[in-house]
PDB file of C-alpha atoms in Angstrom:
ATOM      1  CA  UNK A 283      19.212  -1.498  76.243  1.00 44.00           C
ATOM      2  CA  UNK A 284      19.773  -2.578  79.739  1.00 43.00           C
ATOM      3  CA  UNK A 285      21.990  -5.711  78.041  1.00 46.00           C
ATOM      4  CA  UNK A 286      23.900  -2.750  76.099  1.00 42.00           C
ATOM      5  CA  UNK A 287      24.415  -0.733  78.773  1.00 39.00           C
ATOM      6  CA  UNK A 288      25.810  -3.385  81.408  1.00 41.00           C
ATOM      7  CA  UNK A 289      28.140  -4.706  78.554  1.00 42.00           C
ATOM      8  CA  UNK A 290      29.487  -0.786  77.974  1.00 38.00           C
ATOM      9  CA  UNK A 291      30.099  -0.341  81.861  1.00 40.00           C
ATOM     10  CA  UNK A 292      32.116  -3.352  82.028  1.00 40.00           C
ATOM     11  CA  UNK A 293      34.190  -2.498  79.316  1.00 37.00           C
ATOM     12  CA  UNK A 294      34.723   1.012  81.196  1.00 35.00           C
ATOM     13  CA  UNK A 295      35.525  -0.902  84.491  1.00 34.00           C
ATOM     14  CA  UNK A 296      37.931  -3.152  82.864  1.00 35.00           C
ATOM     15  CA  UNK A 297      40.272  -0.962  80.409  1.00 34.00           C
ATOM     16  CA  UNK A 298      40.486   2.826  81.198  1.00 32.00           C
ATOM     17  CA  UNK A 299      42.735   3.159  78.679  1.00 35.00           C
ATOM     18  CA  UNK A 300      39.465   2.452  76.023  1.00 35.00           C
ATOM     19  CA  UNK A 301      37.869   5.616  77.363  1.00 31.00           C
ATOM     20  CA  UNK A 302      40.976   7.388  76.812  1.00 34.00           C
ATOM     21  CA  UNK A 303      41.279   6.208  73.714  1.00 38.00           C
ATOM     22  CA  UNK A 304      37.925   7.114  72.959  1.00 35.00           C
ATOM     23  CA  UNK A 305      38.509  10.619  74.006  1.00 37.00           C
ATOM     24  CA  UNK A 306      41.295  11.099  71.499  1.00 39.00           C
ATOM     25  CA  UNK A 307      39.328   9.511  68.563  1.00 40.00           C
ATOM     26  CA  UNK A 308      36.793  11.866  69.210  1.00 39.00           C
ATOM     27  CA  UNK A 309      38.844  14.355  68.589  1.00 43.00           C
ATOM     28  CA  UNK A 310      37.897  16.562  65.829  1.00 35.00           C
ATOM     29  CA  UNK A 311      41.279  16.500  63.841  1.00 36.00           C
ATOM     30  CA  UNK A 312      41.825  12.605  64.254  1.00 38.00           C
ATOM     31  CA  UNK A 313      41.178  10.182  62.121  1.00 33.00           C
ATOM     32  CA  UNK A 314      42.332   7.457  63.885  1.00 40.00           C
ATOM     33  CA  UNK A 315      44.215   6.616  67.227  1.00 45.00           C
ATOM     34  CA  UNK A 316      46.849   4.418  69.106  1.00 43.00           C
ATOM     35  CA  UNK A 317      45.905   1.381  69.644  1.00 49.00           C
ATOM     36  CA  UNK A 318      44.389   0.695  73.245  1.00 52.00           C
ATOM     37  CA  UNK A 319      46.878  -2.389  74.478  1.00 71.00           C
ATOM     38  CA  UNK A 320      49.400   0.493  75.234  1.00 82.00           C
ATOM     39  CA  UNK A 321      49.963   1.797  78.341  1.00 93.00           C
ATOM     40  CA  UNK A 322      48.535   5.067  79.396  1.00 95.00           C
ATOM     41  CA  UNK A 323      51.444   8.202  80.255  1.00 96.00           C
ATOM     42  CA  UNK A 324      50.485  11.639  81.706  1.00 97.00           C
ATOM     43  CA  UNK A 325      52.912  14.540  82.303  1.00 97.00           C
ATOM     44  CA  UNK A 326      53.317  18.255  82.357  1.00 98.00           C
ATOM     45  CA  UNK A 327      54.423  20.472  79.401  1.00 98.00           C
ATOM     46  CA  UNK A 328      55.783  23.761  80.279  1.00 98.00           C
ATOM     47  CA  UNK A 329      57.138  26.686  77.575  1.00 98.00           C
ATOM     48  CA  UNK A 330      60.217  28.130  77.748  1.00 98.00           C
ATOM     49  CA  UNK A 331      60.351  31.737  75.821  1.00 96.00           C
ATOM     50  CA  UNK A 332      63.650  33.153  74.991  1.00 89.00           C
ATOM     51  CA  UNK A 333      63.679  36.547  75.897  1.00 83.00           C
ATOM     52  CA  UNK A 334      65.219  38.183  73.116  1.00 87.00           C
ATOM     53  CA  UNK A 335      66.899  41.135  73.757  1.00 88.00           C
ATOM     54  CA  UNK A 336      67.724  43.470  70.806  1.00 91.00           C
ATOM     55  CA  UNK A 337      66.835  41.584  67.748  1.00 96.00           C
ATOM     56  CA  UNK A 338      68.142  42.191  64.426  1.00 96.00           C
ATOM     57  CA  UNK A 339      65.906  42.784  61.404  1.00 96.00           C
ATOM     58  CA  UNK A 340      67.365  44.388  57.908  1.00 92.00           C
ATOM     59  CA  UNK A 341      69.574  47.378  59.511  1.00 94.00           C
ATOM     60  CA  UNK A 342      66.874  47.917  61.857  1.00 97.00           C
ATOM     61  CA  UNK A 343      67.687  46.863  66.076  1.00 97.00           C
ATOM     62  CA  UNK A 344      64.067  46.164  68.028  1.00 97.00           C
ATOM     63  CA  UNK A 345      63.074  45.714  70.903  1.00 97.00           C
ATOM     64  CA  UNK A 346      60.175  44.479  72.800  1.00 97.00           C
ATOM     65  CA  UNK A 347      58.082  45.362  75.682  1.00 97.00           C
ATOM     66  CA  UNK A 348      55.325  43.337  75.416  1.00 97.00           C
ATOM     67  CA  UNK A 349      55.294  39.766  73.635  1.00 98.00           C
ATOM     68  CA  UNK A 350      52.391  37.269  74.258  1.00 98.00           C
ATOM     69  CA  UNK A 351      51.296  34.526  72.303  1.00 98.00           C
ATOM     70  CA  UNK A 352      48.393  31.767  72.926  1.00 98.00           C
ATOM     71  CA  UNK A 353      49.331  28.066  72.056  1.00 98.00           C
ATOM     72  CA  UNK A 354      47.024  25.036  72.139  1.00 98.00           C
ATOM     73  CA  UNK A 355      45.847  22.516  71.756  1.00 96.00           C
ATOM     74  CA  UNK A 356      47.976  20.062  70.343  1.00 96.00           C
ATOM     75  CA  UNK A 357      48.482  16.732  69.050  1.00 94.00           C
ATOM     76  CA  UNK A 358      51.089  14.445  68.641  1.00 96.00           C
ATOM     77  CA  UNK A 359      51.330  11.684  65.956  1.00 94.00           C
ATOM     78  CA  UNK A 360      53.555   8.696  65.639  1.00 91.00           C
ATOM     79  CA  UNK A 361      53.439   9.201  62.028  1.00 84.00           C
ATOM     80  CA  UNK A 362      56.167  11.388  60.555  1.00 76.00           C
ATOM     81  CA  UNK A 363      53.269  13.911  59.777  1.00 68.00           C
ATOM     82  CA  UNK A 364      50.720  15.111  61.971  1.00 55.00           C
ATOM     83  CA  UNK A 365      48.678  16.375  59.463  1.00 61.00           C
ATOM     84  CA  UNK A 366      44.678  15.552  59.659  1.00 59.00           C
ATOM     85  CA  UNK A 367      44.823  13.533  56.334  1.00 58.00           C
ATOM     86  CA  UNK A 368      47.887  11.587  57.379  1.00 57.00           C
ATOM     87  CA  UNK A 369      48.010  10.842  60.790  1.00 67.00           C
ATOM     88  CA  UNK A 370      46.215   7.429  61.042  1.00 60.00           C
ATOM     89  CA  UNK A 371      47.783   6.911  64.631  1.00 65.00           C
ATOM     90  CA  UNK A 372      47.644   9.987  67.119  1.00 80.00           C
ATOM     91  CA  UNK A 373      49.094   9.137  70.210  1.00 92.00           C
ATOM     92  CA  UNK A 374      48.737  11.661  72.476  1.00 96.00           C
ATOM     93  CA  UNK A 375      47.038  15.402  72.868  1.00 95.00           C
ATOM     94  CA  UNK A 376      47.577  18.310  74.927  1.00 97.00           C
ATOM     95  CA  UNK A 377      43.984  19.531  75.336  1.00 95.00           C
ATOM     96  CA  UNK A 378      44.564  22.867  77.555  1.00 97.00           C
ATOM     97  CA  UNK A 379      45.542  26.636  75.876  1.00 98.00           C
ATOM     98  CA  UNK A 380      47.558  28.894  77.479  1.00 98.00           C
ATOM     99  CA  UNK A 381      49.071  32.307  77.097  1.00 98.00           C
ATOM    100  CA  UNK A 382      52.680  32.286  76.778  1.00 98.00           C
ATOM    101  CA  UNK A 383      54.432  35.715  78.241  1.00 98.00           C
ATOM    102  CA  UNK A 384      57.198  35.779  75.271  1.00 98.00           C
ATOM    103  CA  UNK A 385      59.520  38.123  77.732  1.00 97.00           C
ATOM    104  CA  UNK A 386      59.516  35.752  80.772  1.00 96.00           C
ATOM    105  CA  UNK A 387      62.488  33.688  81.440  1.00 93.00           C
ATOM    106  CA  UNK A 388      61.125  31.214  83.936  1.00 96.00           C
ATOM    107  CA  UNK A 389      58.900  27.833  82.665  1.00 97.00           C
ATOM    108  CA  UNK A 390      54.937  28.138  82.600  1.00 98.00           C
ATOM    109  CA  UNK A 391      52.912  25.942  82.608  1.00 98.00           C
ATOM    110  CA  UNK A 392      50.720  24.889  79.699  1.00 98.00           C
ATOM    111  CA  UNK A 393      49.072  21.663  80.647  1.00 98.00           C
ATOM    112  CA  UNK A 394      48.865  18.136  81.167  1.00 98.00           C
ATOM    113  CA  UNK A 395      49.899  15.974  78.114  1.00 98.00           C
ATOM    114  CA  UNK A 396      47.594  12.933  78.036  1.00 96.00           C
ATOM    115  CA  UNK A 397      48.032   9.682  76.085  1.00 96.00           C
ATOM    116  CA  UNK A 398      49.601   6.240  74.961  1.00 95.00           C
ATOM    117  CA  UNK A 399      53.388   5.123  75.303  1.00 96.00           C
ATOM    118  CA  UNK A 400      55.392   4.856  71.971  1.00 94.00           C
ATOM    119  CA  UNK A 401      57.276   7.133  69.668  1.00 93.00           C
ATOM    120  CA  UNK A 402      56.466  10.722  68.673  1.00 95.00           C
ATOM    121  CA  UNK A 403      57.145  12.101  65.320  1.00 94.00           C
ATOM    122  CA  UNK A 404      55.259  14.656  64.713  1.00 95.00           C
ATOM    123  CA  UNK A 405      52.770  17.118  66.206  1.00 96.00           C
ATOM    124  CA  UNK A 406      50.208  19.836  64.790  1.00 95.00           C
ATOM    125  CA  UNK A 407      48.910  22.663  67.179  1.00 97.00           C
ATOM    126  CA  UNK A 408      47.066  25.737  66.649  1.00 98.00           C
ATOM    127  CA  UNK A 409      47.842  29.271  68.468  1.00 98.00           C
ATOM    128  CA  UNK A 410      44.741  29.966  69.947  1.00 97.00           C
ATOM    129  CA  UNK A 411      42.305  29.868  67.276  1.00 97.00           C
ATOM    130  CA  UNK A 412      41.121  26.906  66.207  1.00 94.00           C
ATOM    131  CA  UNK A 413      38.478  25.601  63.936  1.00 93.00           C
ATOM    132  CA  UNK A 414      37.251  22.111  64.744  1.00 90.00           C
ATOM    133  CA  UNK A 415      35.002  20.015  62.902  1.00 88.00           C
ATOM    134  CA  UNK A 416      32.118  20.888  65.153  1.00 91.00           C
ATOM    135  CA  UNK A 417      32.445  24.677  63.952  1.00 91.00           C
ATOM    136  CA  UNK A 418      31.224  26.407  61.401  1.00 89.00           C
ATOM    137  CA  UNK A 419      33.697  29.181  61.566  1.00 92.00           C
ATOM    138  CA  UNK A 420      37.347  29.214  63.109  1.00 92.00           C
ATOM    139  CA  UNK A 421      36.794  30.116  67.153  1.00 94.00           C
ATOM    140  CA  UNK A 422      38.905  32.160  69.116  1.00 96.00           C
ATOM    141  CA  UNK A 423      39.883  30.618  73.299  1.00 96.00           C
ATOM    142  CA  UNK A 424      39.625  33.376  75.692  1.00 97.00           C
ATOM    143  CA  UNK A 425      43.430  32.662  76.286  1.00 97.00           C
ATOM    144  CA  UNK A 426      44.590  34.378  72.783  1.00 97.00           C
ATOM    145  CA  UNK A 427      45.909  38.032  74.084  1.00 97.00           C
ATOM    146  CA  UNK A 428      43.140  40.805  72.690  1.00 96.00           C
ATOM    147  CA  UNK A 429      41.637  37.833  71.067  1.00 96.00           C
ATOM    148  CA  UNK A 430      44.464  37.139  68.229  1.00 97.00           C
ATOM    149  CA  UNK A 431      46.560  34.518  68.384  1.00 98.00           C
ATOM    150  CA  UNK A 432      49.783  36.803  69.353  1.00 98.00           C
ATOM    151  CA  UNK A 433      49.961  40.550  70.440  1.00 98.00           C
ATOM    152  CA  UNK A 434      53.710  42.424  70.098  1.00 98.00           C
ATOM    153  CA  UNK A 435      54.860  45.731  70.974  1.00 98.00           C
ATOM    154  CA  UNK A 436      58.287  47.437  70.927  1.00 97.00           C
ATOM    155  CA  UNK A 437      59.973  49.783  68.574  1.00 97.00           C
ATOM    156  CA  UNK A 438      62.228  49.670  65.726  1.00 97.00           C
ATOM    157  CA  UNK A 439      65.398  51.697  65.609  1.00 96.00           C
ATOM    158  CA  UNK A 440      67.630  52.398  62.911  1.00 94.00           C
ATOM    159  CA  UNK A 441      69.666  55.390  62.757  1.00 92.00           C
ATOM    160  CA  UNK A 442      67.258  58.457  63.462  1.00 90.00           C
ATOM    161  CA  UNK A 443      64.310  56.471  62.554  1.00 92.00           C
ATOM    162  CA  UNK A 444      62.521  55.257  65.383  1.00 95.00           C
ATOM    163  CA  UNK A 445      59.133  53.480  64.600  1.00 95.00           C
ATOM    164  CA  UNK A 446      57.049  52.348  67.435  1.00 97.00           C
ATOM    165  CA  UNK A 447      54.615  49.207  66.805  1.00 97.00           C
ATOM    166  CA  UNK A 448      51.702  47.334  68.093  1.00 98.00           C
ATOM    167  CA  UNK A 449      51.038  44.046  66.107  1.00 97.00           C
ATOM    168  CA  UNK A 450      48.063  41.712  66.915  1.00 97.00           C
ATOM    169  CA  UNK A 451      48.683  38.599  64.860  1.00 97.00           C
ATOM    170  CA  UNK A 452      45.967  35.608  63.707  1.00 97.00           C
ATOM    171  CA  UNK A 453      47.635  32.275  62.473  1.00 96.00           C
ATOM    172  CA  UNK A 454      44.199  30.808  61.709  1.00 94.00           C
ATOM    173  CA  UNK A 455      43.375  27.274  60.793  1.00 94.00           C
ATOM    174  CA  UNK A 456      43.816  27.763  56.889  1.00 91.00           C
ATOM    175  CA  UNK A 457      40.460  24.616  56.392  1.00 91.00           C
ATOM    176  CA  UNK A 458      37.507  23.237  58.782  1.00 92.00           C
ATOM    177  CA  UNK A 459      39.328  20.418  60.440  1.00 88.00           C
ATOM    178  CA  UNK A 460      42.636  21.513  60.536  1.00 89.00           C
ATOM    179  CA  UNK A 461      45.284  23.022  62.586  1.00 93.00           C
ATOM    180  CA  UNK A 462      47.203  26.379  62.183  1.00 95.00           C
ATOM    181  CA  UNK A 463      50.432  24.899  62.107  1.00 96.00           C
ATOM    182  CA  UNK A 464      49.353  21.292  60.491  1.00 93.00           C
ATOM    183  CA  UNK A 465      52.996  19.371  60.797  1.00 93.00           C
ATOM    184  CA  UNK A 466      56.294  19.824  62.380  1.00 95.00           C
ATOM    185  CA  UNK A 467      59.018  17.571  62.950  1.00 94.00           C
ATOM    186  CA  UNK A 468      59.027  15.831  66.842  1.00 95.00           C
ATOM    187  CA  UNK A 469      61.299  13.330  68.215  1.00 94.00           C
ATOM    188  CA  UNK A 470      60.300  11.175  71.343  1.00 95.00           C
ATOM    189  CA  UNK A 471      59.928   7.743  72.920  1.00 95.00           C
ATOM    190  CA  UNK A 472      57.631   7.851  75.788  1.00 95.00           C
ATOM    191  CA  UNK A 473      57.468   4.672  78.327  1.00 93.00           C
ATOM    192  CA  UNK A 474      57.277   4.349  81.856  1.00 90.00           C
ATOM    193  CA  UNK A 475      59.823   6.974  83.291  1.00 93.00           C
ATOM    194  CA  UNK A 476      58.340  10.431  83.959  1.00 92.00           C
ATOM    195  CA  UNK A 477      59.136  13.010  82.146  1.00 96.00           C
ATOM    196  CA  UNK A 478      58.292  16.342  81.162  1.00 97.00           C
ATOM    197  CA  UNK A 479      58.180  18.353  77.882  1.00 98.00           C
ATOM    198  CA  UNK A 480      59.221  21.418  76.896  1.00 98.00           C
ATOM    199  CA  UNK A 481      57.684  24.090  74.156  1.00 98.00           C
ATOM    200  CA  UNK A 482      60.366  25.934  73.383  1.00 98.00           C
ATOM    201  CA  UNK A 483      59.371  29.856  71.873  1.00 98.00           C
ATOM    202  CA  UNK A 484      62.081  32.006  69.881  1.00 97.00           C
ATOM    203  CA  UNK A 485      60.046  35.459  69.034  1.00 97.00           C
ATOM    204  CA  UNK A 486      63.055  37.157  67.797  1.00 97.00           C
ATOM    205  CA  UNK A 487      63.236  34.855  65.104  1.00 97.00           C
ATOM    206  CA  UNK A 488      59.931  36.042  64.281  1.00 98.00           C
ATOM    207  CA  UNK A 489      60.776  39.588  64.430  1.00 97.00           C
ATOM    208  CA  UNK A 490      63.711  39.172  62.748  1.00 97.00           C
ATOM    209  CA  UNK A 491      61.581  38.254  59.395  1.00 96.00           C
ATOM    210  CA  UNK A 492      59.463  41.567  59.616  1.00 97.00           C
ATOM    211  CA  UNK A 493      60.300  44.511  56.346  1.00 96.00           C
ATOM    212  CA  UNK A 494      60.267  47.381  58.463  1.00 96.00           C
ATOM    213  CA  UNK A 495      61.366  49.757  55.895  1.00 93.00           C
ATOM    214  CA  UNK A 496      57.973  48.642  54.616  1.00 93.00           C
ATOM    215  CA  UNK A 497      56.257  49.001  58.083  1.00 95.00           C
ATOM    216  CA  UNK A 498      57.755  52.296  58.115  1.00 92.00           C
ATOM    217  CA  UNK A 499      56.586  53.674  54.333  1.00 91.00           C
ATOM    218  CA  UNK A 500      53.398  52.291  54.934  1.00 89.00           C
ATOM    219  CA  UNK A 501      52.952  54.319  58.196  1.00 88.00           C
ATOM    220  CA  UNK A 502      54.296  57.640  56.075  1.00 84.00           C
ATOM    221  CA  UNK A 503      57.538  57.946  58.686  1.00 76.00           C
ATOM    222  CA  UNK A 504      60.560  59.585  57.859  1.00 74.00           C
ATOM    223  CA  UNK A 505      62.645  60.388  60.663  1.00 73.00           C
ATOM    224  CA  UNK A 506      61.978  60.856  63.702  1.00 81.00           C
ATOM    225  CA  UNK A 507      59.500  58.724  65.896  1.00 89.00           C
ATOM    226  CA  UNK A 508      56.508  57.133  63.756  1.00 92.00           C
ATOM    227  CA  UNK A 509      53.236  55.237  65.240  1.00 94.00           C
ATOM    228  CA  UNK A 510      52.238  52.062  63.195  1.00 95.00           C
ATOM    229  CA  UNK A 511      50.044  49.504  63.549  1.00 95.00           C
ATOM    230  CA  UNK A 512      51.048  45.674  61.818  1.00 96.00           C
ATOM    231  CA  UNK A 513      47.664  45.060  60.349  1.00 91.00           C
ATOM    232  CA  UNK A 514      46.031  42.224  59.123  1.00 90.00           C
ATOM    233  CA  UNK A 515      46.526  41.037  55.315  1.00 90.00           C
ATOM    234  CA  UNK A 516      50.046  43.696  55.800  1.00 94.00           C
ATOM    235  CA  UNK A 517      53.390  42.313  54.470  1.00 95.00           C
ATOM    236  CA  UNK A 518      54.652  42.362  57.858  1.00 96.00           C
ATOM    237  CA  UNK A 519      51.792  40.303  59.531  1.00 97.00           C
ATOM    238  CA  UNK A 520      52.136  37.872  57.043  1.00 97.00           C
ATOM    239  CA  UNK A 521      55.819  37.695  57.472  1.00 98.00           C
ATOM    240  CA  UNK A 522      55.205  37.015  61.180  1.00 98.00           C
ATOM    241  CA  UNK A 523      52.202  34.308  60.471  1.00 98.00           C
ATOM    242  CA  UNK A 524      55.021  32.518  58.378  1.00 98.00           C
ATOM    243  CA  UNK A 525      57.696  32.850  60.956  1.00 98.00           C
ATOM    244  CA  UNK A 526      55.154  30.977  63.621  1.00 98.00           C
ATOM    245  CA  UNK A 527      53.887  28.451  61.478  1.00 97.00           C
ATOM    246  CA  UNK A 528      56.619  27.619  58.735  1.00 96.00           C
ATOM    247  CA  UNK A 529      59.672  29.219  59.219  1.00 97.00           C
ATOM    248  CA  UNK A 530      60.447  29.457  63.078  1.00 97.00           C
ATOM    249  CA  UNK A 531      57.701  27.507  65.120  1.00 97.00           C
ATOM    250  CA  UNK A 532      58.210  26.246  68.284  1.00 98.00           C
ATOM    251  CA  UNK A 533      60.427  23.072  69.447  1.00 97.00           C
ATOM    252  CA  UNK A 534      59.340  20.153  71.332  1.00 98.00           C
ATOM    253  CA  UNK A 535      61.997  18.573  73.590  1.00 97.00           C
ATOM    254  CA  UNK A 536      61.423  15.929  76.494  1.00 97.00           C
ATOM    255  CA  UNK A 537      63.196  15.641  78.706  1.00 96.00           C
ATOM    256  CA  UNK A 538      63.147  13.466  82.197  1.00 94.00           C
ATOM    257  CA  UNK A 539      61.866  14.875  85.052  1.00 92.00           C
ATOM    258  CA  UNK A 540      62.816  16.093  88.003  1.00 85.00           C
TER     259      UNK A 540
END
């Protein structure tokens, strides 16, 4: 044991980049990782919402007050999917969640993205809620607003119709072992220079695929100002799951830094 144990320490002293390696491969979603003759990179990741204004959805103008959403953690793959069954070669992870303030203009910070040089082509996240192989049941970070993996309020106008909404959305991991959103498209070469990246938000895009004629005749409204909730297993929440994971999600751009 004593034999074992000198042999492990000296592989520790000699190559960090094996522990960080074996970090990522531990990873519940990886099935395998970069391999450990490339250099290690580190830098910050920041998201940048874009405060939408008055978004248009089918006739109807909206607008938000509040718009928070949690994100993290992710992964990055050098394949061109980042999928658990296809990425063979994860090459770096951002292991931090944060909650994103959808209505802020200025960068915040999410993290510290840790990994290997090389080419990104992919990356898989969750929003908040993740389910790893570890659990038996998807688990929610203390980050996720209210506990749900986005919360959105604001009101829909159209004509004399003015409905006022609350929406607390889940984008789940569908399976054990997987991430909410399980692929989208990345493009980056990391070496030596610094850089930084960027997780870029669009919730009006999200809005903008929400019925609310339906969100209206489902709250009984007509005319006037109506109260309604965007429940769970509702058109309109799964119109906004789709918009976060499919249809809209958010873009990864590096950049150098500053």
């Amino acid at each position: 044991m004593n034999d074992r144990r000198a042999r492990h320490d000296g592989k520790g002293r000699s190559a960090a980049r094996g522990l960080l390696a074996l970090a990522l491969c531990g990873a519940p979603t990886l099935l395998g990782c970069a391999g450990t003759g490339q250099p290690e990179v580190s830098y910050l990741a920041y998201a940048e919402a874009a405060p939408p204004g008055e978004i248009a959805a089918g006739g109807w103008t909206v607008a938000l007050d509040e718009a928070a959403v949690a994100f993290g953690p992710v992964q990055f793959c050098a394949a061109a999917s980042g999928s658990a069954t296809l990425c063979s070669t994860a090459i770096a992870e951002l292991l931090s969640i944060a909650q994103v303030d959808l209505l802020a203009p200025e960068p915040q910070p999410l993290g510290r993205v840790r990994g290997f040089e090389g080419e990104i082509r992919s990356a898989s996240f969750d929003y908040g809620i993740h389910w790893f192989l570890t659990e038996s049941a998807p688990a929610r970070s203390p980050a996720a607003p209210g506990g749900h993996s986005a919360h959105l309020r604001g009101r829909a106008t159209r004509g004399d119709d003015v409905l006022e909404f609350v929406a607390d959305v889940d984008a789940a991991p569908q399976f054990q072992g997987q991430r909410a959103v399980p692929s989208v498209a990345a493009a980056a070469t990391v070496g030596a220079e610094p850089v930084r990246l960027a997780v870029r938000f669009d919730v009006g895009a999200w809005l903008a695929r929400v019925d609310f004629d339906a969100v209206l005749e489902g709250a009984g409204g007509e005319g006037g100002t109506t109260e309604a909730v965007i429940a769970p297993g509702s058109r309109a929440h799964n119109a906004l799951v789709i918009a976060m994971t499919a249809q809209s999600p958010p873009e990864f751009v590096w950049s150098e830094a500053p």
